[in-house]
Coordinates of C-alpha atoms and ligand atoms in Angstrom, one line a residue:
M1 CA 25.5 -11.3 34.1
A2 CA 24.7 -14.7 35.5
S3 CA 21.5 -15.2 37.4
G4 CA 23.4 -16.5 40.3
E5 CA 24.9 -13.0 41.0
V6 CA 21.6 -11.7 42.2
S7 CA 20.4 -13.2 45.4
Q8 CA 18.3 -10.7 47.3
P9 CA 14.6 -10.3 46.2
S10 CA 14.8 -6.5 46.7
D11 CA 18.0 -6.3 44.6
Q12 CA 16.3 -8.3 41.9
S13 CA 13.4 -6.0 41.9
D14 CA 15.5 -2.9 41.6
L15 CA 17.6 -4.6 39.0
L16 CA 14.6 -5.6 37.0
K17 CA 13.3 -2.1 37.0
R18 CA 16.7 -0.8 35.9
I19 CA 17.1 -3.3 33.1
L20 CA 13.6 -2.7 32.0
S21 CA 14.1 1.0 31.7
T22 CA 17.3 0.4 29.8
V23 CA 15.4 -1.9 27.4
K24 CA 12.8 0.8 26.9
S25 CA 15.2 3.6 26.3
I26 CA 17.3 1.5 23.9
Q27 CA 14.1 0.8 21.9
E28 CA 13.0 4.3 21.9
D29 CA 16.3 5.9 21.0
Y30 CA 17.7 3.4 18.6
G31 CA 15.6 0.5 17.6
H32 CA 18.4 -1.1 15.8
L33 CA 19.9 -3.2 18.6
P34 CA 17.8 -6.3 18.4
A35 CA 20.6 -8.6 19.7
T36 CA 21.3 -6.4 22.7
V37 CA 17.7 -6.0 23.5
E38 CA 17.2 -9.7 23.2
A39 CA 20.1 -10.4 25.5
I40 CA 18.9 -8.0 28.1
Q41 CA 15.4 -9.4 27.9
R42 CA 16.7 -12.9 28.4
Q43 CA 18.3 -11.7 31.6
V44 CA 15.0 -10.1 32.6
N45 CA 13.2 -13.4 32.1
V46 CA 15.8 -15.3 34.0
L47 CA 15.5 -12.9 37.0
A48 CA 11.8 -13.0 36.8
G49 CA 11.9 -16.7 36.9
I50 CA 14.0 -16.7 40.0
K51 CA 11.8 -14.2 41.6
Q52 CA 8.6 -16.0 40.9
A53 CA 10.2 -19.2 42.3
Q54 CA 10.9 -17.3 45.5
G55 CA 7.3 -16.2 45.7
A56 CA 8.0 -12.5 45.4
V57 CA 5.0 -10.3 44.8
G58 CA 4.4 -6.9 43.5
E59 CA 6.5 -7.0 40.3
R60 CA 4.8 -9.9 38.7
H61 CA 3.7 -7.9 35.7
L62 CA 7.2 -7.3 34.6
S63 CA 8.0 -10.4 32.8
A64 CA 6.9 -13.5 34.7
P65 CA 6.0 -16.3 32.3
G66 CA 2.3 -16.3 31.9
A67 CA 1.9 -12.6 32.8
A68 CA -0.6 -10.5 31.0
P69 CA 0.7 -9.4 27.6
H70 CA -0.1 -5.7 27.9
T71 CA 2.9 -5.0 30.1
A72 CA 6.1 -3.1 29.8
T73 CA 8.2 -6.1 28.9
S74 CA 5.8 -6.9 26.1
L75 CA 7.6 -4.2 24.3
V76 CA 10.1 -6.9 23.6
N77 CA 9.0 -10.2 22.1
H78 CA 7.5 -12.2 24.9
Q79 CA 8.2 -15.5 23.3
A80 CA 11.3 -14.6 21.2
T81 CA 13.3 -14.1 24.4
R82 CA 13.0 -17.8 25.0
S83 CA 15.3 -18.3 22.1
D84 CA 15.9 -21.9 22.9
Q85 CA 12.3 -22.5 22.0
A86 CA 11.0 -22.5 18.5
A87 CA 9.3 -19.2 17.5
T88 CA 6.0 -21.0 16.7
E89 CA 5.7 -23.3 19.7
R90 CA 2.2 -23.5 21.1
P91 CA 2.3 -23.8 24.8
S92 CA -0.8 -24.3 26.9
S93 CA 0.4 -22.9 30.1
S94 CA 0.9 -19.2 29.2
R95 CA -2.2 -18.3 27.3
T96 CA -2.5 -14.6 26.7
D97 CA -5.9 -14.6 25.1
D98 CA -7.8 -12.2 27.2
S99 CA -11.2 -13.1 25.9
E100 CA -10.8 -16.6 27.1
S101 CA -9.5 -15.7 30.5
H102 CA -13.0 -14.5 31.3
H103 CA -14.5 -17.9 30.8
E104 CA -14.3 -20.6 33.4
T105 CA -14.7 -23.1 30.6
P106 CA -13.2 -21.7 27.4
P107 CA -15.7 -22.0 24.5
P108 CA -14.8 -24.6 21.9
R109 CA -12.4 -23.2 19.3
K110 CA -12.3 -23.8 15.7
H111 CA -9.0 -25.4 14.7
S112 CA -6.5 -22.6 14.4
T113 CA -2.8 -22.6 14.3
T114 CA -2.5 -19.1 15.8
T115 CA -0.2 -19.5 18.8
S116 CA -1.6 -18.6 22.1
R117 CA 1.7 -16.8 22.9
I118 CA 1.8 -13.5 21.3
I119 CA 4.8 -13.0 19.1
L120 CA 5.3 -9.3 19.2
T121 CA 8.4 -9.4 17.0
T122 CA 11.1 -11.6 15.7
Y123 CA 14.9 -11.3 15.3
P124 CA 17.2 -12.4 12.5
E125 CA 19.3 -14.8 14.6
Q126 CA 16.4 -16.1 16.6
S127 CA 16.2 -19.9 16.8
G128 CA 13.7 -21.2 14.3
I129 CA 13.7 -18.1 12.1
D130 CA 14.6 -19.2 8.6
P131 CA 13.3 -16.8 5.9
L132 CA 13.0 -18.0 2.4
P133 CA 15.6 -16.4 0.2
M134 CA 14.5 -13.2 -1.5
N135 CA 16.8 -11.9 -4.2
W136 CA 14.9 -8.8 -5.4
G137 CA 15.5 -8.1 -9.0
N138 CA 16.6 -11.5 -10.1
S139 CA 15.1 -12.4 -13.5
N140 CA 14.6 -16.0 -12.6
P141 CA 11.6 -16.2 -10.2
H142 CA 12.9 -19.4 -8.6
E143 CA 16.2 -17.7 -7.8
R144 CA 14.4 -14.5 -6.8
G145 CA 12.1 -16.4 -4.5
P146 CA 8.4 -16.0 -3.5
V147 CA 7.0 -13.2 -1.3
V148 CA 6.1 -14.8 2.0
V149 CA 4.3 -12.8 4.6
S150 CA 1.8 -15.1 6.3
R151 CA 2.1 -15.6 10.0
S152 CA 0.3 -18.9 9.9
Q153 CA 2.0 -21.6 12.0
S154 CA 3.6 -23.4 9.0
T155 CA 4.9 -20.2 7.5
I156 CA 5.8 -17.8 10.2
R157 CA 9.5 -18.9 10.4
R158 CA 9.9 -18.7 6.7
R159 CA 8.5 -15.2 6.2
N160 CA 10.6 -12.9 4.1
A161 CA 8.2 -9.9 4.2
I162 CA 6.7 -7.7 6.9
G163 CA 3.1 -6.6 6.9
A164 CA 0.2 -8.5 5.4
H165 CA -1.6 -9.4 2.2
G166 CA -4.5 -7.3 0.9
G167 CA -3.3 -3.8 1.5
S168 CA -5.9 -1.9 3.6
Y169 CA -8.1 -5.0 3.5
S170 CA -5.7 -6.8 5.8
I171 CA -7.7 -5.3 8.6
Y172 CA -10.9 -6.9 7.4
F173 CA -9.0 -10.2 7.3
A174 CA -8.1 -9.7 10.9
L175 CA -11.8 -9.0 11.8
A176 CA -12.9 -12.1 9.9
V177 CA -10.4 -14.2 11.9
A178 CA -11.2 -12.6 15.2
S179 CA -15.0 -13.1 14.7
K180 CA -14.3 -16.7 13.7
N181 CA -15.7 -16.2 10.2
L182 CA -12.4 -17.3 8.8
D183 CA -9.9 -19.9 9.7
V184 CA -6.5 -18.3 9.6
D185 CA -5.1 -21.4 7.9
H186 CA -7.7 -21.4 5.1
K187 CA -5.9 -22.6 1.9
P188 CA -7.2 -20.7 -1.1
D189 CA -8.2 -22.8 -4.1
F190 CA -6.5 -21.0 -7.0
T191 CA -7.9 -23.4 -9.7
N192 CA -8.8 -21.3 -12.8
T193 CA -7.7 -18.0 -11.3
E194 CA -4.6 -17.7 -13.5
P195 CA -4.2 -14.4 -15.4
A196 CA -6.6 -14.0 -18.3
V197 CA -3.8 -13.0 -20.6
T198 CA -0.2 -14.1 -20.8
F199 CA 2.0 -11.2 -20.1
G200 CA 5.8 -10.4 -19.9
P201 CA 8.3 -11.1 -18.6
F202 CA 10.0 -7.8 -19.5
P203 CA 13.6 -6.8 -18.8
Q204 CA 12.3 -4.2 -16.3
W205 CA 11.1 -7.0 -14.1
A206 CA 14.7 -7.9 -13.5
D207 CA 15.9 -4.4 -12.5
P208 CA 15.8 -3.9 -8.7
K209 CA 15.7 -0.2 -9.2
K210 CA 12.9 0.0 -11.7
I211 CA 10.3 -1.9 -9.8
V212 CA 10.3 -1.3 -6.0
S213 CA 6.6 -1.1 -5.0
M214 CA 5.1 -4.2 -6.5
D215 CA 6.0 -7.9 -7.0
P216 CA 6.8 -8.4 -10.7
F217 CA 5.9 -12.1 -10.3
G218 CA 2.9 -11.3 -8.1
H219 CA 0.4 -12.5 -10.8
L220 CA 2.0 -15.9 -11.0
A221 CA 3.0 -16.6 -7.4
P222 CA 0.8 -19.6 -6.6
W223 CA 1.8 -21.4 -9.8
L224 CA 5.5 -20.5 -9.9
F225 CA 6.0 -21.6 -6.4
S226 CA 3.5 -24.5 -6.2
D227 CA 6.3 -26.9 -5.0
I228 CA 7.2 -24.6 -2.1
I229 CA 3.5 -24.3 -1.2
R230 CA 3.0 -28.0 -1.4
D231 CA 6.2 -29.3 0.1
G232 CA 6.8 -26.7 2.8
D233 CA 3.1 -26.0 3.6
I234 CA 4.0 -22.4 3.0
H235 CA 1.2 -19.8 2.5
I236 CA 1.9 -17.8 -0.7
R237 CA -0.7 -15.6 -2.3
P238 CA -0.8 -13.6 -5.6
T239 CA -0.5 -9.8 -5.2
I240 CA -1.7 -9.2 -8.8
A241 CA -4.7 -10.5 -10.6
V242 CA -5.5 -10.1 -14.3
T243 CA -9.0 -10.5 -15.7
K244 CA -11.1 -9.5 -18.7
A245 CA -14.5 -7.6 -18.6
H246 CA -17.0 -5.3 -20.3
M247 CA -17.6 -1.9 -18.9
K248 CA -20.3 0.7 -19.6
L249 CA -20.1 4.4 -18.9
P250 CA -23.0 6.7 -19.6
E251 CA -20.7 9.4 -21.0
L252 CA -19.4 7.0 -23.6
E253 CA -22.9 6.3 -24.9
Q254 CA -23.0 10.0 -25.5
S255 CA -19.6 9.9 -27.2
V256 CA -21.0 7.3 -29.7
R257 CA -24.1 9.4 -30.2
A258 CA -22.0 12.5 -30.8
G259 CA -19.9 10.5 -33.3
R260 CA -16.6 10.9 -31.4
L261 CA -16.5 7.2 -30.7
V262 CA -17.3 4.7 -33.4
P263 CA -18.2 1.1 -32.3
D264 CA -15.9 -1.5 -33.9
G265 CA -17.4 -4.6 -32.3
K266 CA -14.1 -5.4 -30.6
I267 CA -13.0 -2.6 -28.3
C268 CA -16.0 -0.3 -28.4
I269 CA -18.5 -3.1 -28.7
N270 CA -21.8 -1.4 -29.6
E271 CA -23.9 1.7 -29.8
T272 CA -24.3 1.9 -26.1
G273 CA -20.5 2.6 -25.8
E274 CA -19.8 -0.7 -24.1
L275 CA -16.1 -1.4 -23.9
A276 CA -14.0 -4.6 -23.8
V277 CA -11.2 -4.2 -21.3
T278 CA -8.4 -6.2 -19.7
K279 CA -7.9 -5.3 -16.0
F280 CA -5.0 -5.7 -13.7
A281 CA -5.4 -5.3 -10.0
V282 CA -2.2 -4.7 -8.1
E283 CA -1.5 -4.8 -4.3
P284 CA 1.6 -3.0 -3.0
V285 CA 4.8 -5.0 -2.2
W286 CA 7.6 -2.6 -1.2
Y287 CA 11.3 -3.4 -1.5
L288 CA 12.4 -1.1 1.3
P289 CA 15.9 -0.2 0.0
G290 CA 14.4 0.8 -3.4
V291 CA 11.6 2.7 -1.9
A292 CA 14.0 4.6 0.4
E293 CA 16.2 5.4 -2.6
R294 CA 13.3 6.8 -4.5
F295 CA 12.5 9.2 -1.7
G296 CA 16.1 10.1 -1.2
V297 CA 16.2 8.8 2.4
D298 CA 18.2 6.0 4.0
E299 CA 16.5 2.7 4.7
G300 CA 16.7 3.1 8.5
T301 CA 14.9 6.5 8.4
L302 CA 12.2 5.0 6.2
R303 CA 11.7 2.0 8.5
R304 CA 11.6 4.1 11.6
S305 CA 9.0 6.5 10.2
L306 CA 6.8 3.6 8.9
F307 CA 7.1 2.0 12.3
E308 CA 6.3 5.1 14.3
N309 CA 3.6 6.4 12.1
T310 CA 1.6 3.2 12.0
G311 CA 1.2 3.3 15.7
G312 CA 4.1 0.8 16.1
S313 CA 2.2 -1.8 14.2
F314 CA 5.1 -3.4 12.5
P315 CA 8.0 -3.8 15.0
E316 CA 9.8 -6.1 12.5
L317 CA 10.5 -3.0 10.5
I318 CA 13.0 -2.2 13.3
T319 CA 14.1 -5.7 14.5
R320 CA 14.3 -7.5 11.1
G321 CA 16.8 -5.5 9.1
D322 CA 17.4 -8.8 7.1
I323 CA 13.8 -8.7 5.8
K324 CA 13.7 -6.2 2.9
L325 CA 10.0 -6.5 1.8
F326 CA 7.0 -4.7 3.4
L327 CA 3.4 -5.2 2.3
P328 CA 1.9 -1.9 3.5
P329 CA -1.7 -1.5 4.6
I330 CA -2.6 0.9 1.8
G331 CA -4.7 0.8 -1.3
G332 CA -3.3 -0.5 -4.6
L333 CA -4.1 0.3 -8.2
T334 CA -6.0 -1.0 -11.2
V335 CA -4.8 -1.0 -14.8
Y336 CA -7.6 -0.7 -17.5
C337 CA -6.1 -1.8 -20.8
F338 CA -8.0 -1.2 -24.1
G339 CA -7.0 -3.3 -27.1
D340 CA -4.4 -6.0 -27.2
P341 CA -2.4 -5.9 -23.9
A342 CA 0.8 -7.0 -25.8
K343 CA 0.7 -3.6 -27.5
M344 CA 1.4 -1.7 -24.3
S345 CA 5.1 -2.7 -24.5
D346 CA 5.3 -2.4 -28.3
P347 CA 7.5 0.6 -29.1
N348 CA 6.3 0.6 -32.7
V349 CA 2.7 1.5 -31.9
K350 CA 1.3 4.6 -30.1
L351 CA 0.4 4.6 -26.5
A352 CA -2.2 6.9 -24.9
L353 CA -2.1 6.9 -21.1
R354 CA -4.1 8.4 -18.2
V355 CA -2.7 7.9 -14.6
H356 CA -5.6 8.8 -12.3
D357 CA -5.7 9.2 -8.5
E358 CA -9.0 8.3 -6.8
C359 CA -11.5 11.0 -6.2
N360 CA -14.6 9.1 -5.0
G361 CA -16.8 12.2 -4.7
S362 CA -16.3 13.0 -8.4
D363 CA -15.3 9.7 -10.0
V364 CA -18.4 7.9 -8.7
F365 CA -20.8 10.5 -7.3
G366 CA -20.3 13.2 -9.8
S367 CA -19.3 16.1 -7.6
D368 CA -18.6 19.2 -9.7
I369 CA -15.9 20.8 -7.4
C370 CA -13.1 19.1 -9.4
T371 CA -12.2 17.8 -12.8
C372 CA -11.6 14.2 -11.8
R373 CA -14.4 12.3 -13.4
P374 CA -14.5 14.3 -16.6
Y375 CA -10.7 13.9 -17.0
L376 CA -11.0 10.2 -16.2
I377 CA -13.7 9.6 -18.8
F378 CA -11.8 11.7 -21.3
G379 CA -8.8 9.5 -20.6
V380 CA -10.9 6.3 -21.2
E381 CA -12.3 7.7 -24.5
E382 CA -8.9 8.7 -25.8
A383 CA -7.4 5.4 -24.7
V384 CA -10.2 3.5 -26.6
K385 CA -9.6 5.6 -29.7
E386 CA -5.8 5.0 -29.6
A387 CA -6.5 1.2 -29.3
Q388 CA -9.0 1.3 -32.2
Q389 CA -6.3 3.0 -34.4
G390 CA -4.0 0.0 -33.8
G391 CA -2.2 1.4 -30.8
S392 CA -2.7 0.9 -27.1
G393 CA -4.8 2.8 -24.6
V394 CA -4.2 2.5 -20.8
V395 CA -5.9 4.1 -17.8
I396 CA -4.3 3.4 -14.4
Y397 CA -6.4 4.1 -11.3
F398 CA -4.6 4.6 -8.0
R399 CA -6.3 4.4 -4.6
K400 CA -4.9 7.7 -3.3
E401 CA -8.1 9.5 -2.2
G402 CA -7.8 13.3 -1.8
R403 CA -4.2 13.5 -2.9
A404 CA -3.6 10.6 -0.4
L405 CA -4.8 12.8 2.4
G406 CA -8.1 11.0 2.6
E407 CA -11.6 12.1 2.2
V408 CA -12.0 13.6 5.7
T409 CA -9.1 16.1 5.2
K410 CA -10.5 16.8 1.7
Y411 CA -13.9 17.7 3.1
L412 CA -12.3 19.9 5.8
V413 CA -10.6 21.8 3.0
Y414 CA -13.8 22.1 1.1
N415 CA -15.5 23.6 4.2
A416 CA -12.7 26.1 4.7
R417 CA -12.9 27.1 1.1
K418 CA -16.6 27.5 1.1
R419 CA -16.8 29.4 4.3
G420 CA -14.2 31.8 3.0
A421 CA -13.9 33.4 -0.4
D422 CA -13.2 30.3 -2.6
R423 CA -10.4 31.9 -4.5
A424 CA -8.0 30.0 -6.8
S425 CA -5.2 32.1 -5.3
E426 CA -5.7 30.4 -1.9
Y427 CA -6.6 26.9 -3.1
F428 CA -3.4 25.1 -2.2
Q429 CA -2.8 27.2 0.9
R430 CA -6.0 25.9 2.5
T431 CA -5.0 22.3 2.1
E432 CA -1.6 23.1 3.5
N433 CA -3.0 24.9 6.5
I434 CA -5.0 21.8 7.4
A435 CA -2.8 18.9 6.3
G436 CA 0.6 20.5 6.6
V437 CA 1.3 19.5 3.0
K438 CA -0.6 20.2 -0.2
D439 CA -0.2 16.7 -1.6
M440 CA 0.9 13.4 -0.2
R441 CA 0.7 11.3 -3.3
F442 CA 4.4 11.5 -3.9
Q443 CA 4.3 10.2 -7.4
V444 CA 7.8 8.7 -7.2
L445 CA 6.5 5.1 -6.9
M446 CA 3.8 5.5 -9.5
P447 CA 6.0 4.7 -12.6
D448 CA 6.7 1.2 -11.3
I449 CA 3.5 -0.1 -12.9
L450 CA 4.6 1.4 -16.2
H451 CA 7.8 -0.5 -16.0
W452 CA 5.9 -3.6 -15.1
L453 CA 3.6 -3.2 -18.1
G454 CA 6.7 -3.0 -20.3
I455 CA 6.0 0.6 -21.3
T456 CA 9.1 2.4 -22.6
K457 CA 7.6 5.6 -23.9
I458 CA 4.3 7.5 -23.8
D459 CA 3.0 9.1 -26.9
R460 CA 0.0 10.8 -25.5
M461 CA -0.1 11.6 -21.8
L462 CA -3.6 12.5 -20.6
S463 CA -2.6 14.5 -17.6
M464 CA -1.6 18.1 -16.8
S465 CA 0.2 17.1 -13.6
N466 CA 3.8 18.1 -13.4
M467 CA 4.4 15.7 -10.5
K468 CA 3.2 12.7 -12.6
H469 CA 5.1 13.9 -15.6
D470 CA 8.4 14.5 -13.8
A471 CA 8.2 11.1 -11.9
I472 CA 7.7 9.2 -15.2
V473 CA 10.4 11.1 -17.1
E474 CA 12.8 10.6 -14.1
Q475 CA 12.3 6.9 -14.5
G476 CA 13.6 7.1 -18.1
I477 CA 10.2 6.9 -19.8
P478 CA 9.8 9.8 -22.3
I479 CA 6.5 11.6 -22.7
H480 CA 6.0 12.8 -26.3
E481 CA 2.8 14.8 -25.9
R482 CA 0.8 16.1 -23.0
I483 CA -2.9 16.6 -23.4
P484 CA -4.8 18.8 -21.0
I485 CA -8.5 18.3 -20.2
P486 CA -10.6 20.2 -22.9
D487 CA -12.1 23.4 -21.5
E488 CA -15.7 22.3 -22.3
L489 CA -15.3 19.3 -19.9
I490 CA -14.3 21.5 -16.9
P491 CA -17.3 21.6 -14.5
E492 CA -18.5 25.0 -13.3
D493 CA -17.2 24.9 -9.7
S494 CA -13.8 23.3 -10.6
R495 CA -12.3 26.3 -12.3
V496 CA -10.8 27.3 -9.0
E497 CA -8.9 24.0 -8.8
I498 CA -7.7 23.8 -12.3
D499 CA -6.5 27.4 -12.5
A500 CA -4.7 27.0 -9.1
K501 CA -3.1 23.8 -10.5
I502 CA -2.0 25.5 -13.7
H503 CA -0.6 28.4 -11.7
S504 CA 1.4 26.0 -9.5
G505 CA 3.0 24.2 -12.5
Y506 CA 0.4 22.0 -14.1
F507 CA 0.8 21.7 -17.9
T508 CA -1.4 23.9 -20.1
T509 CA -1.6 24.9 -23.7
G510 CA -3.3 28.1 -22.6
K511 CA -2.4 31.1 -20.4
V512 CA -0.9 31.0 -17.0
M513 CA -2.6 33.5 -14.7
N514 CA -0.7 35.8 -12.4
M515 CA -1.6 36.1 -8.7
A516 CA -4.0 39.1 -9.2
E517 CA -5.9 37.3 -12.0
L518 CA -6.0 34.1 -9.9
S519 CA -7.6 35.9 -7.0
E520 CA -10.4 36.8 -9.3
V521 CA -11.3 33.2 -9.9
H522 CA -14.0 32.3 -7.4
G523 CA -15.9 29.0 -6.8
R524 CA -19.5 28.7 -5.8
A525 CA -20.3 29.8 -2.2
W526 CA -22.7 27.6 -0.1
E527 CA -25.1 30.6 0.0
D528 CA -25.5 30.4 -3.7
V529 CA -27.2 27.1 -3.4
D530 CA -28.7 27.2 0.1
H531 CA -32.2 28.5 0.2
Ligands
GTP1 N1 -7.0 17.1 -0.5 C1 -7.6 17.5 -1.6 N2 -7.6 16.6 -2.6 C2 -8.3 16.9 -3.7 C3 -9.0 18.1 -3.8 N3 -9.5 18.2 -5.1 C4 -9.2 17.0 -5.7 N4 -8.4 16.3 -4.8 C5 -7.8 15.0 -5.1 O1 -6.7 15.2 -6.0 C6 -6.5 14.0 -6.7 C7 -6.6 14.4 -8.2 O2 -6.0 13.4 -8.9 P1 -6.0 13.3 -10.5 O3 -7.4 13.3 -11.0 O4 -5.1 12.1 -10.8 O5 -5.4 14.6 -11.0 P2 -4.0 15.4 -10.8 O6 -2.9 14.5 -10.4 O7 -4.2 16.6 -9.9 O8 -3.7 15.9 -12.2 P3 -4.2 15.5 -13.7 O9 -3.5 14.2 -14.0 O10 -3.8 16.6 -14.5 O11 -5.7 15.4 -13.6 C8 -7.5 13.0 -6.3 O12 -6.9 12.1 -5.3 C9 -8.6 13.9 -5.6 O13 -9.3 13.2 -4.6 C10 -9.0 19.1 -2.7 O14 -9.5 20.1 -2.8 N5 -8.3 18.7 -1.6
ZN2 ZN1 -11.8 15.2 -7.6

């Protein structure tokens, strides 16, 4: 449709409305028609331009250049529709920064390259869009390419990933920029931040199916891609950091006193049970086709759900089918390695492993309603012993609070349990009643870190979880022995949880109760402690 075909202002107005509603319904119903949407939007803009020139009023909010951003047409990229302009152009005439519109004289701004036009989304064929190649699973990091997600002016056209660095902390980054505590173009100084140990590469790094939720080159990114950073002024950040530290846990001092742990001056350093550890912090980087495959869904379904259920935060999940990486706003993980890190991947020595999901109330604050901290500490102790015997000991800590349901849901469940009869037989049902599921950790992505560490078998798995077990074995990593938490470490009020778990399929070397027996296992009621 050429703009010349529409001459009457009233026709234009009706037409604009019709086009707009078509755009909206296409977006709602499909979301995979970026080219069509862009073409229609271009027409909308052309018509709006004609209308504005004719001095028409009443429909200005639809798409007139310079209109407020929070309008219907902002559903579609306000700037991208001007595809003859570069995506990162910085015009002065169409500022959309509300905060400044209230000032007669805008306050002086720190230098920032954030464009004043809001780029709501981008499209693959859009002028200026030129993502750096990303060949996920290529063993050569230079052929694989860097993960590029920054929206800074020099980088936005070259992005090959959706989302933002920092996982859940990306929101604090946004606050820091908004409050002008941080220049969005700040260039990190990575001097002396290299990994504390040299590590890998392992064949698993080059398998696009084995690692789908982290960047295997994430610990080396600034150094591997220094020329791209320098020559192209491209923002690239590490998503993994590796350091060395000492750690001290009161329970391990007791272990030394009880003679279970013997200081060796290297791994268990002294009589206080102080430990030497190598730590790996990992932020999530998702390869969407691989993640979708692990969950047994198609990539489009995964993208659509991620888009919808993050409040529409990442429109490029829909419009940029060509971008396969997503840095989700979720917590990552930390690996605690005892002994020589090279031994983790050595098939000739034994490996003891605990995979642990965060339980802040117990892990840090000692709640006795679950077995989390005792099993975690037991895992650390066993890992240290394995390392002292010439093997390797590893504890991996995932930020998946409350079975990834969060602490609020978890406390709601606790209330429901404590206000009723806190029976093991009803344990999971109470969570399901509130959350709709009993667990959202979905361990299918968890084994990626094992592949990354070069682990090919686990000799002693310090976990009773059938979900963790099955996910690991499914990934081709055999588990030779499973070690439940010793009975004497189970806190008083957590019998309900552990018996319910065993009944639902958790590993045990003891007896599995039937339903009648399970209903006899009670937790402490609030009245027992309230006076
Ligand atoms: N929603 C909910 N989460 C809980 C409850 N009790 C513990 N959790 C969470 O369950 C998770 C327990 O994780 P882990 O300690 O790794 O244990 P696990 O996967 O159950 O199994 P093991 O490896 O055998 O210990 C943590 O995320 C806890 O915060 C509860 O009553 N409700
Ligand atoms: Zn817990």
